[in-house]
CSV table of C-alpha atoms and ligand atoms in Angstrom, one decimal:
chain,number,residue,atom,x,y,z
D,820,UNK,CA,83.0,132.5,168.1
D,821,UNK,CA,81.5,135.6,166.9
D,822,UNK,CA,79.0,134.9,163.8
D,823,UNK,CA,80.0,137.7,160.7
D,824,UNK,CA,77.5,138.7,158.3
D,825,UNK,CA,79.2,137.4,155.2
D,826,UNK,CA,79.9,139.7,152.6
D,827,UNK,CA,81.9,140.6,149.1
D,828,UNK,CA,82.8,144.0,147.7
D,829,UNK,CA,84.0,143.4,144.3
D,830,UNK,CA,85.7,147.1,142.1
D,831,UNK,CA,86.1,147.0,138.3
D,832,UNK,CA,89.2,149.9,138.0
D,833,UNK,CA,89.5,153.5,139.6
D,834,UNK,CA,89.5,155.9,136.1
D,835,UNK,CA,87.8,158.9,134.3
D,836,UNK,CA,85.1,156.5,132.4
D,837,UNK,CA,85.1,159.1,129.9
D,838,UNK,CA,83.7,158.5,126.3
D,839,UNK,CA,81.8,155.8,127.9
D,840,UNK,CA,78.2,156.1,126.3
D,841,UNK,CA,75.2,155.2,128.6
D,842,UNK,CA,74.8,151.7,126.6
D,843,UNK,CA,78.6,151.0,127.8
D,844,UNK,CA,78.3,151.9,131.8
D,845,UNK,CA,74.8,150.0,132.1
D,846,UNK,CA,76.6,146.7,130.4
D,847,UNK,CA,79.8,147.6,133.2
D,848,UNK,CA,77.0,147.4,136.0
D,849,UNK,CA,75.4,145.0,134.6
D,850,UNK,CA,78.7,142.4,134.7
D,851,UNK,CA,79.4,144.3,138.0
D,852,UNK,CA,76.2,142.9,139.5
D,853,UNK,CA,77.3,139.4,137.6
D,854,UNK,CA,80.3,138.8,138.9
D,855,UNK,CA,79.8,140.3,142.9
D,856,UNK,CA,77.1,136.9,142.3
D,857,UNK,CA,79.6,134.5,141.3
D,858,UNK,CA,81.6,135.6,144.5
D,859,UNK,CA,78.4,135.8,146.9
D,860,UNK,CA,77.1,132.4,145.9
D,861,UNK,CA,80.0,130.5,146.6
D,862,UNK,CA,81.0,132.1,149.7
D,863,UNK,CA,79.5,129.6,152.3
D,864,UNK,CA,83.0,127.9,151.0
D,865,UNK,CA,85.1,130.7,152.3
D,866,UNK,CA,86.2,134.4,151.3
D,867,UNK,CA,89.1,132.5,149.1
D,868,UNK,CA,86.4,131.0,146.9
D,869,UNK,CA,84.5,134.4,146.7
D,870,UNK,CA,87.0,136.6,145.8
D,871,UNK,CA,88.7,133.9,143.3
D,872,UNK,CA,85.4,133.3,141.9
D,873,UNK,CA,84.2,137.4,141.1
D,874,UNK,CA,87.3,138.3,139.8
D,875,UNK,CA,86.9,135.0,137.5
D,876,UNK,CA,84.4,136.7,136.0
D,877,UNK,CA,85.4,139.9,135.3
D,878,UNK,CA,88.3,137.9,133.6
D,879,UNK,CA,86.6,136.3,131.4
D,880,UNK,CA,83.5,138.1,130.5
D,881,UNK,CA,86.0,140.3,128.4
D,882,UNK,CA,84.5,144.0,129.8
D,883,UNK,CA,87.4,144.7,132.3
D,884,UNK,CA,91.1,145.4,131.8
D,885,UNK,CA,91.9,142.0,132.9
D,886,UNK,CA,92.2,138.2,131.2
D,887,UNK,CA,90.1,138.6,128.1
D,888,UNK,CA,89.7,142.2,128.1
D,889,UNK,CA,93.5,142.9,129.0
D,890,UNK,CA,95.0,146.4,127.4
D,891,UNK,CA,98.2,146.1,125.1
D,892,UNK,CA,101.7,146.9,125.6
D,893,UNK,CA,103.5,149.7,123.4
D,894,UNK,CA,104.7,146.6,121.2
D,895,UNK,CA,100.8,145.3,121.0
D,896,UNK,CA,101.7,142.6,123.3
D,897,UNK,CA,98.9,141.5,126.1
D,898,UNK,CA,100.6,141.2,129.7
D,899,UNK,CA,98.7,139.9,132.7
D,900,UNK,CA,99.2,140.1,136.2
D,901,UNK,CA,97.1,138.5,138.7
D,902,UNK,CA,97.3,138.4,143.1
D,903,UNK,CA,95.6,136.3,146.2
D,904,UNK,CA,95.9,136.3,149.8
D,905,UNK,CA,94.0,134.8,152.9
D,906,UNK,CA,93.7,136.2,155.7
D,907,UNK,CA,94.1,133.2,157.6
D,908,UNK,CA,97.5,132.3,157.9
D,909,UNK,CA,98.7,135.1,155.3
D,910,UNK,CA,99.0,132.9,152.8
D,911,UNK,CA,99.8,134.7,149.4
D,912,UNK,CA,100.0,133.8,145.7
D,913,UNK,CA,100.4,136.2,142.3
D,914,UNK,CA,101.9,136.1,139.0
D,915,UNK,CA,102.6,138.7,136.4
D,916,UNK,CA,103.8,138.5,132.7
D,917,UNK,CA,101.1,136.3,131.6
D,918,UNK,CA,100.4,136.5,127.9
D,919,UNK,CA,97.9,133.4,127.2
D,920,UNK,CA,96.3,132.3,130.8
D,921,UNK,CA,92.7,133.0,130.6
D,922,UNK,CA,92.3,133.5,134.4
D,923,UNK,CA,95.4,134.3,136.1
D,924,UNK,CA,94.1,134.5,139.4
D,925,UNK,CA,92.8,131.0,139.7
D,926,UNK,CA,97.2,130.4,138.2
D,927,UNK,CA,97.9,132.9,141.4
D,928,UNK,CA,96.3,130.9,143.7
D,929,UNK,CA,97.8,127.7,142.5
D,930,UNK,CA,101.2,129.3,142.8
D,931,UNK,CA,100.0,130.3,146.6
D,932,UNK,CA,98.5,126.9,147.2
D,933,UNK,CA,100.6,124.0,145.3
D,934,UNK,CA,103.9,126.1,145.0
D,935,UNK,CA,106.5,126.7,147.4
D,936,UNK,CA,106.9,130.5,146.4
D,937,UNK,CA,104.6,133.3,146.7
D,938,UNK,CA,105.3,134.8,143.3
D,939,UNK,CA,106.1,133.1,139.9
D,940,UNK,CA,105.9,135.1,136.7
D,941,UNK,CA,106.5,135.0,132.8
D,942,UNK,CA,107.5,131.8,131.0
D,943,UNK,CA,107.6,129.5,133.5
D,944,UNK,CA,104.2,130.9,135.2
D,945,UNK,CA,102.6,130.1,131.9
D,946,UNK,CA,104.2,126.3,132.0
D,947,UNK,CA,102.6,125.7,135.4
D,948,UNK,CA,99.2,127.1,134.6
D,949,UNK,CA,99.6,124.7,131.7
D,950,UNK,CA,100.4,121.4,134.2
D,951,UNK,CA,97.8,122.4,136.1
D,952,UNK,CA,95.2,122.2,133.5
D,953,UNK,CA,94.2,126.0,133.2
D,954,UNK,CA,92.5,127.7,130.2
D,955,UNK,CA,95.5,129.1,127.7
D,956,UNK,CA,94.2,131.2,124.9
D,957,UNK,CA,95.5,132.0,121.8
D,958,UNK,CA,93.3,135.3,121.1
D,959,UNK,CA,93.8,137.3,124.0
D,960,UNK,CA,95.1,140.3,121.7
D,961,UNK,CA,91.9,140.2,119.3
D,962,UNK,CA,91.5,142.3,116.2
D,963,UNK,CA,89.3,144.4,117.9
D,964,UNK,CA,92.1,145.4,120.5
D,965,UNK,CA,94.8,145.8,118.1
D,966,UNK,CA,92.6,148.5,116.3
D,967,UNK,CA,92.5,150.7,119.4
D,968,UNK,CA,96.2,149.8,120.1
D,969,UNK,CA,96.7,151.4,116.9
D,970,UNK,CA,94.3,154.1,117.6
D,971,UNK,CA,96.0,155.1,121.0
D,972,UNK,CA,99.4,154.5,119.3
D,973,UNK,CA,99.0,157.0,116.5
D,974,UNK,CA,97.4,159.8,119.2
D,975,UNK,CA,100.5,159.3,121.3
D,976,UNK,CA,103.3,159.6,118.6
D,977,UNK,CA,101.3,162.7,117.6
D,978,UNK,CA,99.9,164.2,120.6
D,979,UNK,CA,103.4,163.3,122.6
D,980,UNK,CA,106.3,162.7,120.6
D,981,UNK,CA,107.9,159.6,120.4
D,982,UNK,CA,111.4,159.4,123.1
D,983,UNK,CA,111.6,157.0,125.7
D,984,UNK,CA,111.6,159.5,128.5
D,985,UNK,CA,108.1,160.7,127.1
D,986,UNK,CA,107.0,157.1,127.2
D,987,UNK,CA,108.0,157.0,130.8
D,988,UNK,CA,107.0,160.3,131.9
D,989,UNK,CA,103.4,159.3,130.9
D,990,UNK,CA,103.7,156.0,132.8
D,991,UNK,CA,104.5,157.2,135.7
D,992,UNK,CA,101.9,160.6,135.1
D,993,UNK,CA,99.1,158.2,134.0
D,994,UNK,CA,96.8,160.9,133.0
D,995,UNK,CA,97.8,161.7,129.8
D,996,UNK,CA,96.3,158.7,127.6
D,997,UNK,CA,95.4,156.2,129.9
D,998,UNK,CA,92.4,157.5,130.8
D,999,UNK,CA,90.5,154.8,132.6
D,1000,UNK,CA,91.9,152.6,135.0
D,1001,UNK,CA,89.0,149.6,134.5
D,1002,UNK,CA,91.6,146.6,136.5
D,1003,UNK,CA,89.5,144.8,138.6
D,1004,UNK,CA,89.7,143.1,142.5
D,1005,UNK,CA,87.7,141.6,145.0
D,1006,UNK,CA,87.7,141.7,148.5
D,1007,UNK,CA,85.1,139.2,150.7
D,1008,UNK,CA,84.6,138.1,154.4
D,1009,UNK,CA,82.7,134.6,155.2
D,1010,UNK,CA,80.9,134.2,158.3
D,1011,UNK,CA,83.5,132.8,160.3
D,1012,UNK,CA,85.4,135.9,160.3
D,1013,UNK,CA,87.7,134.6,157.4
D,1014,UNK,CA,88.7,137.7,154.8
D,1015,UNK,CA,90.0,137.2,151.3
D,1016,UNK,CA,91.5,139.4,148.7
D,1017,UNK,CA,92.3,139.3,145.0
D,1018,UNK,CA,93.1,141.1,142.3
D,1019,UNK,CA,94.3,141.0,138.5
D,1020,UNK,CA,94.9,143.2,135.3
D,1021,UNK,CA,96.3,144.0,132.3
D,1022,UNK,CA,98.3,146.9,133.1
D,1023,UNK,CA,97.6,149.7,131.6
D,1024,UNK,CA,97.3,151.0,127.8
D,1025,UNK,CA,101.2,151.0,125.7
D,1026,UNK,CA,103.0,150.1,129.3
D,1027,UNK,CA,106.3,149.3,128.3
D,1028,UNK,CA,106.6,145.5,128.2
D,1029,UNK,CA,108.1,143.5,131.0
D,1030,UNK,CA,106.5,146.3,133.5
D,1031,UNK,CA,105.0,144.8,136.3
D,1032,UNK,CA,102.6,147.1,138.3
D,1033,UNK,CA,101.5,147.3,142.0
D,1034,UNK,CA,98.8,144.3,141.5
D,1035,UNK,CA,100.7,141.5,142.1
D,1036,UNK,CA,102.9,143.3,144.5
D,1037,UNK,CA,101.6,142.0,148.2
D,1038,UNK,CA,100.8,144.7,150.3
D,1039,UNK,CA,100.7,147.3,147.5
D,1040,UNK,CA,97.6,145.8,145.3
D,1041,UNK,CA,96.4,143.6,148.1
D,1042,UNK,CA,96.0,142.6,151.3
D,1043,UNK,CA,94.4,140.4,154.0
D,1044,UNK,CA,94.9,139.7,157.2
D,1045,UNK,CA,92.1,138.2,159.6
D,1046,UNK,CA,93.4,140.3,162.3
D,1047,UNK,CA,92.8,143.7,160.5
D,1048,UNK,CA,91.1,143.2,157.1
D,1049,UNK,CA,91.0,142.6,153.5
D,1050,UNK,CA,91.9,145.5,150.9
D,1051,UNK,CA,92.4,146.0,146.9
D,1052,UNK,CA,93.7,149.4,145.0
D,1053,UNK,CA,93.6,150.2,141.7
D,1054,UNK,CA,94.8,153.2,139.5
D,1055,UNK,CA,98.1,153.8,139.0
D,1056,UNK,CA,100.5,151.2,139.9
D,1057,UNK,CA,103.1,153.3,139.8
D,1058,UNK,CA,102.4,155.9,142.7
D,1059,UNK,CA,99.9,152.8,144.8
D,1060,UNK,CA,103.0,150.3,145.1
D,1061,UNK,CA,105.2,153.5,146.4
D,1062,UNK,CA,102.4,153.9,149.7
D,1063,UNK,CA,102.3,149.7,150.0
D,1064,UNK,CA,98.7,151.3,149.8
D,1065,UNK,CA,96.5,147.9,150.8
D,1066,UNK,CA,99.4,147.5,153.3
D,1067,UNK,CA,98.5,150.9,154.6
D,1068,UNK,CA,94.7,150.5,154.1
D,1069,UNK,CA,94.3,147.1,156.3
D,1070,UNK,CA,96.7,148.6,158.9
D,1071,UNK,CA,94.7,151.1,159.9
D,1072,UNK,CA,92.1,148.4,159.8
D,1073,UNK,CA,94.1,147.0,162.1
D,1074,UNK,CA,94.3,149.4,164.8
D,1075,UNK,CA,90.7,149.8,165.0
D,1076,UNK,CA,89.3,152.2,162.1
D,1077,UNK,CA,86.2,150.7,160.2
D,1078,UNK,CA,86.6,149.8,156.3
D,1079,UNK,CA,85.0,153.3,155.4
D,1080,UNK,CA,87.5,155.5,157.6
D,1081,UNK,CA,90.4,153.3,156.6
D,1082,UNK,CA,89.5,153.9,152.9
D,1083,UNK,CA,89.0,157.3,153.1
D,1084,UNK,CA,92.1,158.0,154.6
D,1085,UNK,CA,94.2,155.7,152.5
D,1086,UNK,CA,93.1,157.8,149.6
D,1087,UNK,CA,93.5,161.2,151.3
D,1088,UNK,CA,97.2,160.0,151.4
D,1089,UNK,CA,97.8,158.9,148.5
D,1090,UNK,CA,96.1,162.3,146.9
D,1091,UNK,CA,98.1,164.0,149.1
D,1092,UNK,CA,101.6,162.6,147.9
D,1093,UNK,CA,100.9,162.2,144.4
D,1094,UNK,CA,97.4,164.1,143.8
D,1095,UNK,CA,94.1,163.1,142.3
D,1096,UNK,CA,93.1,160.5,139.5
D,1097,UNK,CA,95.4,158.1,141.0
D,1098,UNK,CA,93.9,155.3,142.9
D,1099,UNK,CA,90.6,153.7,144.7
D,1100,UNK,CA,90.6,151.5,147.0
D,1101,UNK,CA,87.8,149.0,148.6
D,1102,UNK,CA,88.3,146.9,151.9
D,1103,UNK,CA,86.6,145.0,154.3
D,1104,UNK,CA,86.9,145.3,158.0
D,1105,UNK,CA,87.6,142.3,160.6
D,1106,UNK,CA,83.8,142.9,161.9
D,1107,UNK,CA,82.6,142.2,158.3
D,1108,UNK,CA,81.8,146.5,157.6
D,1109,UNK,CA,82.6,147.3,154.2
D,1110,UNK,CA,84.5,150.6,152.6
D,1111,UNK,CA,85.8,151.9,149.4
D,1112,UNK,CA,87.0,155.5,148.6
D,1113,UNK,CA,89.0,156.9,145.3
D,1114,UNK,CA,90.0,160.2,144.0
D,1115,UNK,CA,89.1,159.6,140.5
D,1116,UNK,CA,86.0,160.5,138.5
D,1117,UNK,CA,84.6,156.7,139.2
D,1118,UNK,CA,85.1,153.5,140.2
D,1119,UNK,CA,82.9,150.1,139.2
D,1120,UNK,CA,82.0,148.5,142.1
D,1121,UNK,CA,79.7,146.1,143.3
D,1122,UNK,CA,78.8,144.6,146.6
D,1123,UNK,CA,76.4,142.3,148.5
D,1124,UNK,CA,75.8,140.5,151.4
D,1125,UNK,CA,73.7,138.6,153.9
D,1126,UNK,CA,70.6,139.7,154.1
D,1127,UNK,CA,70.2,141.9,150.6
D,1128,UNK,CA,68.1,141.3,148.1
D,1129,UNK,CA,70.3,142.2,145.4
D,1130,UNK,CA,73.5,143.5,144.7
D,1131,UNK,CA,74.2,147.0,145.2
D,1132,UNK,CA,76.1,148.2,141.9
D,1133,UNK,CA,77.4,151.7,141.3
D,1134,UNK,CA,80.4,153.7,139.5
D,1135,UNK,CA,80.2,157.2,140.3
D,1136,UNK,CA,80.3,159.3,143.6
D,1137,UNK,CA,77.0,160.8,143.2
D,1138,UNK,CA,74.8,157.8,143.0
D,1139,UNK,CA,73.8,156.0,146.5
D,1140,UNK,CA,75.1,153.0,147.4
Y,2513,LIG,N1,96.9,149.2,139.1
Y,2513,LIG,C1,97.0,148.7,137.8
Y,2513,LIG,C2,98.4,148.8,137.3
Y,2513,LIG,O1,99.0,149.8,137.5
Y,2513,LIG,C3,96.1,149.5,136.8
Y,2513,LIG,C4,94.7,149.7,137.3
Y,2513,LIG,O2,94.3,149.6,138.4
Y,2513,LIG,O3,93.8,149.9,136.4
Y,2513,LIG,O4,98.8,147.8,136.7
């Protein structure tokens, strides 16, 4: 069998990153290059362990819209959703609706590995991660947050009036107040040839509650199939679960375009149908090359493998990675 350099490209959410000072992108790099780690040095175990393990990480170190950093609901309520796949045998766990699970996708791949269903949300999602001895917090939605909850609240009911329809033209716009886009996934290829995605998320800023976005949607926030690749979007769910965009991403993959070319055309389509400062995307190919394109002003990301020193970390276009 073929022998793959082994490698993990890890994104922490497609978005404008504006009113981020300097201090606050070079802590984002900084966990970036953290948490691509925690996926590299486990991934002699497999591209499941990687990918589980980075966006672990990102959940808990409390810097990304996801697990401890989630965004609030318009009624200040924290809702997490959380995706898994191997590329093996297409084997798929996710879970949304999650309110106190520290690290929903370690619950997703429980649900994918010890459940007979692929996707278990809410209530009952929160009972298993519970009788499977998974980290349940009480503090997710912190003082901290519910200060900028109000903040963004009070800027929407002024800037944007206060109907329903408003609320919903906005969600499905994205533009208007939720600026950044900071959800984060993982996508990782071992040396047998194995890939891995996973992904998980908050949402996005006042989301109306019970909304469930394209990130635990297979095949519209994730992907992976051995036979093509692995992929993860981010932006806005919205408009990527409409293109089944990873779907789309890792089956051009599969018909022979490299990771780079499959991103960058999984992006021009989704500009196309529903314009810029919607999504990014990142993806590994079947030979182990590595892509990732997006049509807003940045995207986190992080990658490393076999054979580099250190991780590569950017979150703009400009800078070289
Ligand atoms: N895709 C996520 C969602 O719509 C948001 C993001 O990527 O930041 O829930």
């Amino acid at each position: 069998m073929k022998k793959i350099r082994s490698a993990i490209l890890i994104h922490g959410g497609a978005g404008s990153y504006k009113g981020f000072s300097d201090e606050v992108l070079s802590i984002r790099l900084e966990h970036l290059s953290k948490a691509v780690m925690e996926g590299y040095n486990v991934i002699s175990k497999g591209a499941l362990d990687a990918v589980e393990a980075a966006v672990r990480y990102m959940e808990s170190c409390g810097f990304f819209n996801a697990g401890l950093g989630s965004v609030l609901t318009i009624n200040g309520l924290v809702e997490m959703d959380a995706g898994i796949m191997d590329g093996r045998d297409l084997r798929v766990g996710a879970t949304a609706l999650l309110r106190r699970v520290k690290n929903p996708v370690s619950l997703a791949r429980k649900i994918m590995e010890n459940t007979d269903h692929i996707f278990i949300a809410g209530e009952w999602a929160e009972k298993l991660a519970e009788f499977y001895g998974l980290e349940l917090l009480d503090n997710i939605v912190s003082e901290e947050k519910l200060k900028r909850f109000k903040e963004m609240y009070e800027n929407w009911i002024k800037g944007e009036g206060s109907r329903m329809s408003k609320l919903r033209e906005m969600i499905l716009q994205g533009r208007v107040i939720f600026e950044s886009h900071d959800t984060v996934g993982a996508v990782a290829i071992d040396s047998e040839g194995n890939v891995a995605s996973a992904v998980s998320t908050g949402g996005y800023w006042l989301k109306f509650p019970g909304r469930i976005g394209d990130v635990p949607l297979v095949g519209c926030g994730f992907y992976a199939d051995n036979d093509a690749g692995a992929s993860a979007a981010t932006g806005t769910g919205e408009y990527i679960a409409r293109l089944n965009l990873s779907r789309f991403c890792c089956d051009l993959m599969r018909i022979g375009f490299q990771a780079q070319d499959a991103c960058r055309l999984t992006i021009k389509r989704i500009t196309d149908k529903f314009g810029p400062d919607t999504a990014g995307i990142i993806a590994v190919d079947k030979n182990g090359g590595l892509g990732y394109d997006f049509n807003t002003r940045g995207m986190g990301r992080a990658l490393m493998y076999e054979g580099l020193d250190k991780p590569i970390v950017a979150i703009f276009r400009e800078e070289k990675n």
